[in-house]
CSV table of C-alpha atoms in Angstrom, one decimal:
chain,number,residue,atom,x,y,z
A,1,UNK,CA,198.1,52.0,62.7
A,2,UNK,CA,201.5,52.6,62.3
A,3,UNK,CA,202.5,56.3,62.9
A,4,UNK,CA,204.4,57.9,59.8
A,5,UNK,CA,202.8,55.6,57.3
A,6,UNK,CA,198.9,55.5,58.4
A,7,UNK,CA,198.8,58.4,60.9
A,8,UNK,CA,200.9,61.4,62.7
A,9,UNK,CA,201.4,61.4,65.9
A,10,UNK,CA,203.3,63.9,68.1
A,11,UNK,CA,204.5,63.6,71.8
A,12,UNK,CA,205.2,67.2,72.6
A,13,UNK,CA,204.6,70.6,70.4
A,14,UNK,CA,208.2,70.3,68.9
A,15,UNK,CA,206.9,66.9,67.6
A,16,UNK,CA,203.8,68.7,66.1
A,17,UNK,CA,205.7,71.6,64.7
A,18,UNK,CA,208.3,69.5,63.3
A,19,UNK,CA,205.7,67.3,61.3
A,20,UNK,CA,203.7,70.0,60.6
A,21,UNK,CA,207.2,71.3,58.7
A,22,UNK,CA,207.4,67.7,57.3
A,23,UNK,CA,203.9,67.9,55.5
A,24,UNK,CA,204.8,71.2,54.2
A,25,UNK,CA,207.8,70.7,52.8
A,26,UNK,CA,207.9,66.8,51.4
A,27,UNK,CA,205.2,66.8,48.4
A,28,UNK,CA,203.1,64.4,47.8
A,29,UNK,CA,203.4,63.1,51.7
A,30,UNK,CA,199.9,64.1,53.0
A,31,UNK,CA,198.0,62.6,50.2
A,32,UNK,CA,199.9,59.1,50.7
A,33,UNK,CA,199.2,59.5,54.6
A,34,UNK,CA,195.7,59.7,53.4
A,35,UNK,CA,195.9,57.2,51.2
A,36,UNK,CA,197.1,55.0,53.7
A,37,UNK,CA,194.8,56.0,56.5
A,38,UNK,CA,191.7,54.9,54.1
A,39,UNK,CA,192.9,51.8,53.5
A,40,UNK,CA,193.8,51.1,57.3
A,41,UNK,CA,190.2,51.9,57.8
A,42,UNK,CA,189.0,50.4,55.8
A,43,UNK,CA,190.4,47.2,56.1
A,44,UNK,CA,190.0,47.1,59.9
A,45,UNK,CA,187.0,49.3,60.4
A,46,UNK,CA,184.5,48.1,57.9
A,47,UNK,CA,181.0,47.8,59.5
A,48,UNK,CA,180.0,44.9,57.1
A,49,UNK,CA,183.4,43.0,58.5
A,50,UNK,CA,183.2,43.9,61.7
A,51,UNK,CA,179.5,41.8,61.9
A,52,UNK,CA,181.6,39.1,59.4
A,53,UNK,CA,183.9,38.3,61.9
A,54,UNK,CA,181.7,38.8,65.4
A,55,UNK,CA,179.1,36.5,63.8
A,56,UNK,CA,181.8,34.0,63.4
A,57,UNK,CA,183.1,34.0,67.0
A,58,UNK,CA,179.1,34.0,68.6
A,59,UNK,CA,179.0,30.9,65.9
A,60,UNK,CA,182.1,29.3,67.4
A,61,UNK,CA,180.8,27.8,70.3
A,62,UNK,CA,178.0,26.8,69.2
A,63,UNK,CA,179.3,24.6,66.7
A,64,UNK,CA,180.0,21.8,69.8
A,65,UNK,CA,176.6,22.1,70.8
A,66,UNK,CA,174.5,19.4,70.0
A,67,UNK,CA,170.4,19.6,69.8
């Protein structure tokens, strides 16, 4: 995730406070943060390809195998 476009991360409570201000005051910010977020998850946290791509490396291997 990359912080300020996916997510919000802060080091110290001035951090916090000072994007806590940022939400607040830039419209529209927190809805494309959100926006973002989803798709992040989405994209890389999807149950369905998750099992996709797991089932492809077990397979892997086995594809020198011969018997």
């Amino acid at each position: 995730a990359i912080p300020g476009k996916h997510i919000f991360i802060a080091n110290n409570v001035e951090d916090f406070i000072r994007l806590i201000d940022k939400v607040f005051n830039e419209k529209g910010l927190l809805n494309e943060i959100s926006k973002n977020a989803r798709i992040f998850v989405e994209q890389y946290f999807d149950t369905k390809k998750i099992c996709k791509d797991l089932e492809i490396i077990m397979r892997e291997p086995l594809k020198n195998v011969k018997g």
